[in-house]
């Protein structure tokens, strides 16, 4: 989504708290030309259109909404070339009324994100138009929450989701933690989910009378699903599995302000930032506990990391609503990293973080989503529950296709590489029952029977998919870091989607006897150590063992030959 941020040179931070745009007409003070694709539309003015013109404008708005998954950004007072011409106050008022009427025609709503003065008495406005698509209940964005232990992740989510400040001793996190040992230690060891719903005006549904998950989902026009991931080093494999398996749209990296004095917490922060960069996920940073320690030193450390050669990001400390809109508009380009300084005890700047989540755009294009929905279904299993008198319940993400109640699927691979037919009895999303789940959505599926031998990392596949598992597969990898060299026989933990298993490198091509070193790339053949997995060409993989890290793409799968009987 292009916005006012693009007025400034790449690699520099835009000015904040700027009330008047420059009067110069050079290239640095104009927006880039209007994009042909996407959900951003430039309009010089929308005053008193004819009936034919109005219908054309409505059709155009409908297309922009479709491109943005139900969200469109209108820049009013801007020419198609990107020149900031501006409008008089009367013309701007008339244009906004026309845009409201256009939105009303489609059942959409409008909200002015910001207005700015240009050329003395002229105004430029940025307007968000939102309409929930007819085939879904609300616009959804999944945000993974990362950060070291004691950074305040669960406490922050508790405050955001329930609207009650923390007492300084972790009271807010009691609503988020899942297990008794987590309550006792205060440290998250598993993946938990929280939701934050917004209405059409940007108000949080959670804080109103609707408190159940089903009511929040039903009344929300936009829903943020948080994945609270573990921060302690001993649970790093679980954190990587959550990032790889759930395919979040965005990452929120939480850093404790006092952490600048604790090297172990800074190491985990850097580790989690590297994971987001390796998986090419846009991210923001939230500095917590500013009521205890000022955030200046922590921000300086973060800025030095973000500007380093290996990262090359533009840090933007959020201080106003204007900064929020600028940061959210830049998220699809992944160049700008917004930094929030908040306190879960006093509530400092929590409104800015909430506003950012409200305008945060989905990262997947509408064409890609439609393509995934048309594929034969593939559901990645991350959790398994066996409930008496109910059957087997599996939780995870539908990576492609559409699943309805009574859909017939196969589940596997079992230890012998086979798949077992099953039928979906019921579906739950966001802790509430529903009838259908579509590609990129997370859900829990109730299967009609108890199946022995199930484990995390399995998949549910449509009947039209090639149901073949593998022990061996080939991948093109890049070794991000290794202290010495990697040779045949090296074992590592491999993450491919929801798969997490030890694998050994049995062959390295395009490599001499020295083996692979840091920054080397090669095509290698892996062998799973314990049991076969369902892997397809094109899947991204991430492997790590201690300090060793690498990424790659699966290029070939050697199907396991299953012996009948």
mmCIF file of N, CA and C in Angstrom, residues 13-117:
data_model
loop_
_atom_site.group_PDB
_atom_site.id
_atom_site.type_symbol
_atom_site.label_atom_id
_atom_site.label_comp_id
_atom_site.label_asym_id
_atom_site.label_seq_id
_atom_site.Cartn_x
_atom_site.Cartn_y
_atom_site.Cartn_z
ATOM 1 N N UNK A 13 14.362 8.247 7.390
ATOM 2 C CA UNK A 13 13.121 8.279 8.153
ATOM 3 C C UNK A 13 12.317 9.508 7.770
ATOM 4 N N UNK A 14 11.006 9.374 7.599
ATOM 5 C CA UNK A 14 10.189 10.539 7.281
ATOM 6 C C UNK A 14 10.068 11.451 8.483
ATOM 7 N N UNK A 15 9.898 12.739 8.288
ATOM 8 C CA UNK A 15 9.711 13.640 9.423
ATOM 9 C C UNK A 15 8.401 13.362 10.113
ATOM 10 N N UNK A 16 8.363 13.563 11.401
ATOM 11 C CA UNK A 16 7.145 13.342 12.169
ATOM 12 C C UNK A 16 6.601 14.673 12.653
ATOM 13 N N UNK A 17 5.288 14.647 13.013
ATOM 14 C CA UNK A 17 4.604 15.834 13.525
ATOM 15 C C UNK A 17 4.699 16.993 12.530
ATOM 16 N N UNK A 18 4.657 16.664 11.247
ATOM 17 C CA UNK A 18 4.720 17.696 10.202
ATOM 18 C C UNK A 18 3.306 18.096 9.820
ATOM 19 N N UNK A 19 2.949 19.367 9.986
ATOM 20 C CA UNK A 19 1.586 19.815 9.765
ATOM 21 C C UNK A 19 1.358 20.358 8.362
ATOM 22 N N UNK A 20 2.421 20.751 7.679
ATOM 23 C CA UNK A 20 2.258 21.348 6.362
ATOM 24 C C UNK A 20 3.222 20.674 5.406
ATOM 25 N N UNK A 21 2.699 20.225 4.252
ATOM 26 C CA UNK A 21 3.579 19.625 3.240
ATOM 27 C C UNK A 21 4.365 20.731 2.543
ATOM 28 N N UNK A 22 5.575 20.443 2.077
ATOM 29 C CA UNK A 22 6.370 21.463 1.386
ATOM 30 C C UNK A 22 5.648 21.966 0.141
ATOM 31 N N UNK A 23 5.929 23.231 -0.220
ATOM 32 C CA UNK A 23 5.263 23.824 -1.364
ATOM 33 C C UNK A 23 6.006 23.553 -2.663
ATOM 34 N N UNK A 24 7.219 23.013 -2.581
ATOM 35 C CA UNK A 24 7.981 22.740 -3.791
ATOM 36 C C UNK A 24 7.291 21.675 -4.616
ATOM 37 N N UNK A 25 7.565 21.660 -5.898
ATOM 38 C CA UNK A 25 6.927 20.691 -6.794
ATOM 39 C C UNK A 25 7.971 19.767 -7.414
ATOM 40 N N UNK A 26 9.061 19.486 -6.677
ATOM 41 C CA UNK A 26 10.056 18.568 -7.209
ATOM 42 C C UNK A 26 9.655 17.138 -6.877
ATOM 43 N N UNK A 27 10.481 16.188 -7.304
ATOM 44 C CA UNK A 27 10.122 14.773 -7.193
ATOM 45 C C UNK A 27 10.036 14.298 -5.762
ATOM 46 N N UNK A 28 10.718 14.984 -4.835
ATOM 47 C CA UNK A 28 10.730 14.526 -3.461
ATOM 48 C C UNK A 28 9.468 14.902 -2.702
ATOM 49 N N UNK A 29 8.576 15.730 -3.297
ATOM 50 C CA UNK A 29 7.378 16.159 -2.578
ATOM 51 C C UNK A 29 6.111 15.671 -3.255
ATOM 52 N N UNK A 30 6.220 14.604 -4.011
ATOM 53 C CA UNK A 30 5.031 14.047 -4.634
ATOM 54 C C UNK A 30 5.007 12.550 -4.405
ATOM 55 N N UNK A 31 3.819 11.996 -4.458
ATOM 56 C CA UNK A 31 3.659 10.557 -4.365
ATOM 57 C C UNK A 31 4.131 9.904 -5.657
ATOM 58 N N UNK A 32 4.462 8.624 -5.616
ATOM 59 C CA UNK A 32 4.746 7.932 -6.877
ATOM 60 C C UNK A 32 3.483 7.877 -7.718
ATOM 61 N N UNK A 33 3.584 7.644 -9.031
ATOM 62 C CA UNK A 33 2.378 7.573 -9.870
ATOM 63 C C UNK A 33 1.387 6.547 -9.337
ATOM 64 N N UNK A 34 0.113 6.781 -9.591
ATOM 65 C CA UNK A 34 -0.935 5.892 -9.080
ATOM 66 C C UNK A 34 -0.700 4.461 -9.561
ATOM 67 N N UNK A 35 -0.693 3.479 -8.629
ATOM 68 C CA UNK A 35 -0.497 2.081 -9.036
ATOM 69 C C UNK A 35 -1.715 1.540 -9.774
ATOM 70 N N UNK A 36 -1.480 0.792 -10.831
ATOM 71 C CA UNK A 36 -2.580 0.208 -11.586
ATOM 72 C C UNK A 36 -3.237 -0.932 -10.812
ATOM 73 N N UNK A 37 -2.420 -1.701 -10.087
ATOM 74 C CA UNK A 37 -2.932 -2.802 -9.284
ATOM 75 C C UNK A 37 -2.896 -2.394 -7.811
ATOM 76 N N UNK A 38 -3.549 -3.187 -6.971
ATOM 77 C CA UNK A 38 -3.547 -2.898 -5.543
ATOM 78 C C UNK A 38 -4.786 -2.147 -5.101
ATOM 79 N N UNK A 39 -4.780 -1.692 -3.845
ATOM 80 C CA UNK A 39 -5.977 -1.094 -3.261
ATOM 81 C C UNK A 39 -5.838 0.409 -3.013
ATOM 82 N N UNK A 40 -4.884 1.056 -3.668
ATOM 83 C CA UNK A 40 -4.665 2.492 -3.481
ATOM 84 C C UNK A 40 -5.176 3.251 -4.703
ATOM 85 N N UNK A 41 -6.001 4.276 -4.481
ATOM 86 C CA UNK A 41 -6.598 5.063 -5.566
ATOM 87 C C UNK A 41 -6.359 6.550 -5.312
ATOM 88 N N UNK A 42 -5.899 7.295 -6.329
ATOM 89 C CA UNK A 42 -5.725 8.736 -6.255
ATOM 90 C C UNK A 42 -6.937 9.418 -6.882
ATOM 91 N N UNK A 43 -7.448 10.437 -6.229
ATOM 92 C CA UNK A 43 -8.535 11.234 -6.784
ATOM 93 C C UNK A 43 -8.241 12.707 -6.518
ATOM 94 N N UNK A 44 -8.232 13.511 -7.589
ATOM 95 C CA UNK A 44 -8.014 14.940 -7.415
ATOM 96 C C UNK A 44 -9.192 15.564 -6.691
ATOM 97 N N UNK A 45 -10.424 15.232 -7.147
ATOM 98 C CA UNK A 45 -11.621 15.674 -6.437
ATOM 99 C C UNK A 45 -12.812 14.830 -6.866
ATOM 100 N N UNK A 46 -13.822 14.794 -6.017
ATOM 101 C CA UNK A 46 -15.031 14.002 -6.266
ATOM 102 C C UNK A 46 -16.270 14.868 -6.072
ATOM 103 N N UNK A 47 -16.221 16.076 -6.576
ATOM 104 C CA UNK A 47 -17.323 17.022 -6.349
ATOM 105 C C UNK A 47 -18.383 16.897 -7.436
ATOM 106 N N UNK A 48 -19.627 16.742 -7.024
ATOM 107 C CA UNK A 48 -20.812 16.753 -7.908
ATOM 108 C C UNK A 48 -20.649 15.917 -9.180
ATOM 109 N N UNK A 49 -20.396 14.615 -9.039
ATOM 110 C CA UNK A 49 -20.265 13.789 -10.243
ATOM 111 C C UNK A 49 -21.631 13.551 -10.894
ATOM 112 N N UNK A 50 -21.639 13.362 -12.213
ATOM 113 C CA UNK A 50 -22.873 13.001 -12.911
ATOM 114 C C UNK A 50 -23.264 11.572 -12.527
ATOM 115 N N UNK A 51 -24.472 11.184 -12.891
ATOM 116 C CA UNK A 51 -24.942 9.842 -12.560
ATOM 117 C C UNK A 51 -24.063 8.776 -13.191
ATOM 118 N N UNK A 52 -23.692 8.967 -14.443
ATOM 119 C CA UNK A 52 -22.831 8.006 -15.135
ATOM 120 C C UNK A 52 -21.443 7.958 -14.500
ATOM 121 N N UNK A 53 -20.920 9.145 -14.171
ATOM 122 C CA UNK A 53 -19.616 9.223 -13.513
ATOM 123 C C UNK A 53 -19.650 8.553 -12.143
ATOM 124 N N UNK A 54 -20.732 8.764 -11.407
ATOM 125 C CA UNK A 54 -20.862 8.165 -10.075
ATOM 126 C C UNK A 54 -20.844 6.633 -10.162
ATOM 127 N N UNK A 55 -21.565 6.072 -11.122
ATOM 128 C CA UNK A 55 -21.583 4.617 -11.277
ATOM 129 C C UNK A 55 -20.196 4.082 -11.622
ATOM 130 N N UNK A 56 -19.478 4.830 -12.449
ATOM 131 C CA UNK A 56 -18.111 4.427 -12.780
ATOM 132 C C UNK A 56 -17.227 4.451 -11.536
ATOM 133 N N UNK A 57 -17.383 5.488 -10.712
ATOM 134 C CA UNK A 57 -16.587 5.596 -9.482
ATOM 135 C C UNK A 57 -16.900 4.451 -8.528
ATOM 136 N N UNK A 58 -18.167 4.050 -8.427
ATOM 137 C CA UNK A 58 -18.557 2.943 -7.553
ATOM 138 C C UNK A 58 -17.929 1.643 -8.043
ATOM 139 N N UNK A 59 -17.951 1.429 -9.363
ATOM 140 C CA UNK A 59 -17.333 0.226 -9.922
ATOM 141 C C UNK A 59 -15.838 0.202 -9.633
ATOM 142 N N UNK A 60 -15.211 1.355 -9.744
ATOM 143 C CA UNK A 60 -13.777 1.469 -9.471
ATOM 144 C C UNK A 60 -13.475 1.184 -8.004
ATOM 145 N N UNK A 61 -14.307 1.705 -7.104
ATOM 146 C CA UNK A 61 -14.133 1.456 -5.677
ATOM 147 C C UNK A 61 -14.305 -0.028 -5.364
ATOM 148 N N UNK A 62 -15.271 -0.652 -5.999
ATOM 149 C CA UNK A 62 -15.510 -2.080 -5.787
ATOM 150 C C UNK A 62 -14.282 -2.892 -6.155
ATOM 151 N N UNK A 63 -13.623 -2.521 -7.246
ATOM 152 C CA UNK A 63 -12.432 -3.234 -7.684
ATOM 153 C C UNK A 63 -11.278 -3.018 -6.713
ATOM 154 N N UNK A 64 -11.106 -1.787 -6.235
ATOM 155 C CA UNK A 64 -10.032 -1.494 -5.277
ATOM 156 C C UNK A 64 -10.264 -2.251 -3.961
ATOM 157 N N UNK A 65 -11.515 -2.336 -3.516
ATOM 158 C CA UNK A 65 -11.823 -3.089 -2.295
ATOM 159 C C UNK A 65 -11.488 -4.569 -2.470
ATOM 160 N N UNK A 66 -11.781 -5.082 -3.641
ATOM 161 C CA UNK A 66 -11.478 -6.488 -3.900
ATOM 162 C C UNK A 66 -9.969 -6.731 -3.888
ATOM 163 N N UNK A 67 -9.216 -5.785 -4.426
ATOM 164 C CA UNK A 67 -7.759 -5.915 -4.436
ATOM 165 C C UNK A 67 -7.184 -5.904 -3.019
ATOM 166 N N UNK A 68 -7.850 -5.202 -2.102
ATOM 167 C CA UNK A 68 -7.330 -5.058 -0.742
ATOM 168 C C UNK A 68 -8.030 -5.907 0.288
ATOM 169 N N UNK A 69 -8.677 -7.010 -0.139
ATOM 170 C CA UNK A 69 -9.377 -7.892 0.798
ATOM 171 C C UNK A 69 -10.446 -7.149 1.590
ATOM 172 N N UNK A 70 -11.082 -6.155 0.992
ATOM 173 C CA UNK A 70 -12.126 -5.412 1.686
ATOM 174 C C UNK A 70 -11.670 -4.075 2.236
ATOM 175 N N UNK A 71 -10.410 -3.703 1.987
ATOM 176 C CA UNK A 71 -9.894 -2.412 2.435
ATOM 177 C C UNK A 71 -9.282 -1.663 1.251
ATOM 178 N N UNK A 72 -9.603 -0.373 1.131
ATOM 179 C CA UNK A 72 -9.030 0.464 0.077
ATOM 180 C C UNK A 72 -8.601 1.796 0.677
ATOM 181 N N UNK A 73 -7.529 2.351 0.123
ATOM 182 C CA UNK A 73 -7.022 3.651 0.566
ATOM 183 C C UNK A 73 -7.247 4.659 -0.563
ATOM 184 N N UNK A 74 -7.975 5.734 -0.273
ATOM 185 C CA UNK A 74 -8.206 6.809 -1.242
ATOM 186 C C UNK A 74 -7.409 8.041 -0.829
ATOM 187 N N UNK A 75 -6.558 8.529 -1.743
ATOM 188 C CA UNK A 75 -5.804 9.764 -1.535
ATOM 189 C C UNK A 75 -6.561 10.870 -2.270
ATOM 190 N N UNK A 76 -7.240 11.754 -1.533
ATOM 191 C CA UNK A 76 -8.062 12.815 -2.103
ATOM 192 C C UNK A 76 -7.233 14.096 -2.210
ATOM 193 N N UNK A 77 -7.304 14.738 -3.393
ATOM 194 C CA UNK A 77 -6.504 15.937 -3.622
ATOM 195 C C UNK A 77 -5.181 15.624 -4.279
ATOM 196 N N UNK A 78 -5.038 14.408 -4.807
ATOM 197 C CA UNK A 78 -3.790 13.960 -5.425
ATOM 198 C C UNK A 78 -4.064 13.585 -6.881
ATOM 199 N N UNK A 79 -3.245 14.069 -7.800
ATOM 200 C CA UNK A 79 -3.388 13.741 -9.213
ATOM 201 C C UNK A 79 -2.855 12.335 -9.486
ATOM 202 N N UNK A 80 -3.218 11.777 -10.643
ATOM 203 C CA UNK A 80 -2.765 10.433 -10.996
ATOM 204 C C UNK A 80 -1.251 10.343 -11.082
ATOM 205 N N UNK A 81 -0.609 11.453 -11.378
ATOM 206 C CA UNK A 81 0.856 11.462 -11.455
ATOM 207 C C UNK A 81 1.503 11.441 -10.081
ATOM 208 N N UNK A 82 0.702 11.654 -9.032
ATOM 209 C CA UNK A 82 1.221 11.706 -7.674
ATOM 210 C C UNK A 82 1.421 13.115 -7.150
ATOM 211 N N UNK A 83 1.137 14.119 -7.962
ATOM 212 C CA UNK A 83 1.317 15.509 -7.534
ATOM 213 C C UNK A 83 0.282 15.871 -6.476
ATOM 214 N N UNK A 84 0.750 16.479 -5.384
ATOM 215 C CA UNK A 84 -0.125 16.884 -4.282
ATOM 216 C C UNK A 84 -0.721 18.252 -4.594
ATOM 217 N N UNK A 85 -1.835 18.253 -5.290
ATOM 218 C CA UNK A 85 -2.481 19.508 -5.662
ATOM 219 C C UNK A 85 -3.287 20.087 -4.503
ATOM 220 N N UNK A 86 -4.059 19.235 -3.827
ATOM 221 C CA UNK A 86 -4.871 19.687 -2.714
ATOM 222 C C UNK A 86 -6.193 20.291 -3.152
ATOM 223 N N UNK A 87 -7.109 20.398 -2.201
ATOM 224 C CA UNK A 87 -8.428 20.975 -2.452
ATOM 225 C C UNK A 87 -8.733 22.028 -1.399
ATOM 226 N N UNK A 88 -9.649 22.921 -1.739
ATOM 227 C CA UNK A 88 -10.153 23.868 -0.744
ATOM 228 C C UNK A 88 -10.990 23.102 0.274
ATOM 229 N N UNK A 89 -11.259 23.708 1.394
ATOM 230 C CA UNK A 89 -12.010 23.024 2.450
ATOM 231 C C UNK A 89 -13.412 22.640 1.968
ATOM 232 N N UNK A 90 -14.039 23.495 1.157
ATOM 233 C CA UNK A 90 -15.386 23.179 0.646
ATOM 234 C C UNK A 90 -15.341 22.011 -0.329
ATOM 235 N N UNK A 91 -14.356 22.030 -1.245
ATOM 236 C CA UNK A 91 -14.236 20.926 -2.201
ATOM 237 C C UNK A 91 -13.879 19.617 -1.510
ATOM 238 N N UNK A 92 -13.049 19.701 -0.470
ATOM 239 C CA UNK A 92 -12.695 18.486 0.264
ATOM 240 C C UNK A 92 -13.914 17.916 0.975
ATOM 241 N N UNK A 93 -14.715 18.800 1.571
ATOM 242 C CA UNK A 93 -15.922 18.341 2.254
ATOM 243 C C UNK A 93 -16.882 17.681 1.267
ATOM 244 N N UNK A 94 -17.041 18.284 0.087
ATOM 245 C CA UNK A 94 -17.917 17.718 -0.942
ATOM 246 C C UNK A 94 -17.371 16.379 -1.441
ATOM 247 N N UNK A 95 -16.052 16.269 -1.604
ATOM 248 C CA UNK A 95 -15.446 15.026 -2.083
ATOM 249 C C UNK A 95 -15.619 13.901 -1.079
ATOM 250 N N UNK A 96 -15.492 14.231 0.198
ATOM 251 C CA UNK A 96 -15.666 13.198 1.235
ATOM 252 C C UNK A 96 -17.118 12.733 1.302
ATOM 253 N N UNK A 97 -18.063 13.648 1.073
ATOM 254 C CA UNK A 97 -19.478 13.259 1.048
ATOM 255 C C UNK A 97 -19.737 12.315 -0.126
ATOM 256 N N UNK A 98 -19.153 12.627 -1.288
ATOM 257 C CA UNK A 98 -19.318 11.752 -2.451
ATOM 258 C C UNK A 98 -18.718 10.377 -2.187
ATOM 259 N N UNK A 99 -17.538 10.342 -1.548
ATOM 260 C CA UNK A 99 -16.907 9.056 -1.241
ATOM 261 C C UNK A 99 -17.761 8.255 -0.257
ATOM 262 N N UNK A 100 -18.380 8.941 0.698
ATOM 263 C CA UNK A 100 -19.302 8.263 1.625
ATOM 264 C C UNK A 100 -20.474 7.648 0.862
ATOM 265 N N UNK A 101 -21.001 8.378 -0.091
ATOM 266 C CA UNK A 101 -22.137 7.868 -0.881
ATOM 267 C C UNK A 101 -21.709 6.680 -1.734
ATOM 268 N N UNK A 102 -20.505 6.730 -2.294
ATOM 269 C CA UNK A 102 -19.968 5.598 -3.062
ATOM 270 C C UNK A 102 -19.838 4.364 -2.174
ATOM 271 N N UNK A 103 -19.310 4.571 -0.964
ATOM 272 C CA UNK A 103 -19.143 3.452 -0.039
ATOM 273 C C UNK A 103 -20.493 2.890 0.395
ATOM 274 N N UNK A 104 -21.466 3.790 0.646
ATOM 275 C CA UNK A 104 -22.802 3.361 1.059
ATOM 276 C C UNK A 104 -23.451 2.487 -0.008
ATOM 277 N N UNK A 105 -23.197 2.815 -1.265
ATOM 278 C CA UNK A 105 -23.751 2.050 -2.378
ATOM 279 C C UNK A 105 -23.276 0.594 -2.339
ATOM 280 N N UNK A 106 -22.058 0.364 -1.793
ATOM 281 C CA UNK A 106 -21.479 -0.980 -1.728
ATOM 282 C C UNK A 106 -21.594 -1.597 -0.338
ATOM 283 N N UNK A 107 -22.241 -0.881 0.586
ATOM 284 C CA UNK A 107 -22.329 -1.388 1.950
ATOM 285 C C UNK A 107 -21.023 -1.265 2.700
ATOM 286 N N UNK A 108 -20.188 -0.286 2.316
ATOM 287 C CA UNK A 108 -18.890 -0.080 2.952
ATOM 288 C C UNK A 108 -18.934 1.143 3.866
ATOM 289 N N UNK A 109 -17.875 1.334 4.625
ATOM 290 C CA UNK A 109 -17.762 2.482 5.521
ATOM 291 C C UNK A 109 -16.462 3.218 5.224
ATOM 292 N N UNK A 110 -16.410 4.496 5.577
ATOM 293 C CA UNK A 110 -15.206 5.300 5.365
ATOM 294 C C UNK A 110 -14.759 5.912 6.684
ATOM 295 N N UNK A 111 -13.463 6.128 6.795
ATOM 296 C CA UNK A 111 -12.916 6.852 7.951
ATOM 297 C C UNK A 111 -11.676 7.598 7.485
ATOM 298 N N UNK A 112 -11.593 8.875 7.812
ATOM 299 C CA UNK A 112 -10.455 9.706 7.422
ATOM 300 C C UNK A 112 -9.275 9.360 8.328
ATOM 301 N N UNK A 113 -8.206 8.878 7.716
ATOM 302 C CA UNK A 113 -7.025 8.514 8.494
ATOM 303 C C UNK A 113 -6.226 9.747 8.883
ATOM 304 N N UNK A 114 -6.077 10.676 7.928
ATOM 305 C CA UNK A 114 -5.361 11.919 8.243
ATOM 306 C C UNK A 114 -5.594 12.944 7.147
ATOM 307 N N UNK A 115 -5.449 14.210 7.521
ATOM 308 C CA UNK A 115 -5.527 15.329 6.586
ATOM 309 C C UNK A 115 -4.276 16.177 6.745
ATOM 310 N N UNK A 116 -3.817 16.734 5.632
ATOM 311 C CA UNK A 116 -2.633 17.584 5.680
ATOM 312 C C UNK A 116 -2.832 18.803 4.792
ATOM 313 N N UNK A 117 -2.239 19.917 5.185
ATOM 314 C CA UNK A 117 -2.307 21.151 4.415
ATOM 315 C C UNK A 117 -1.153 21.197 3.421
#
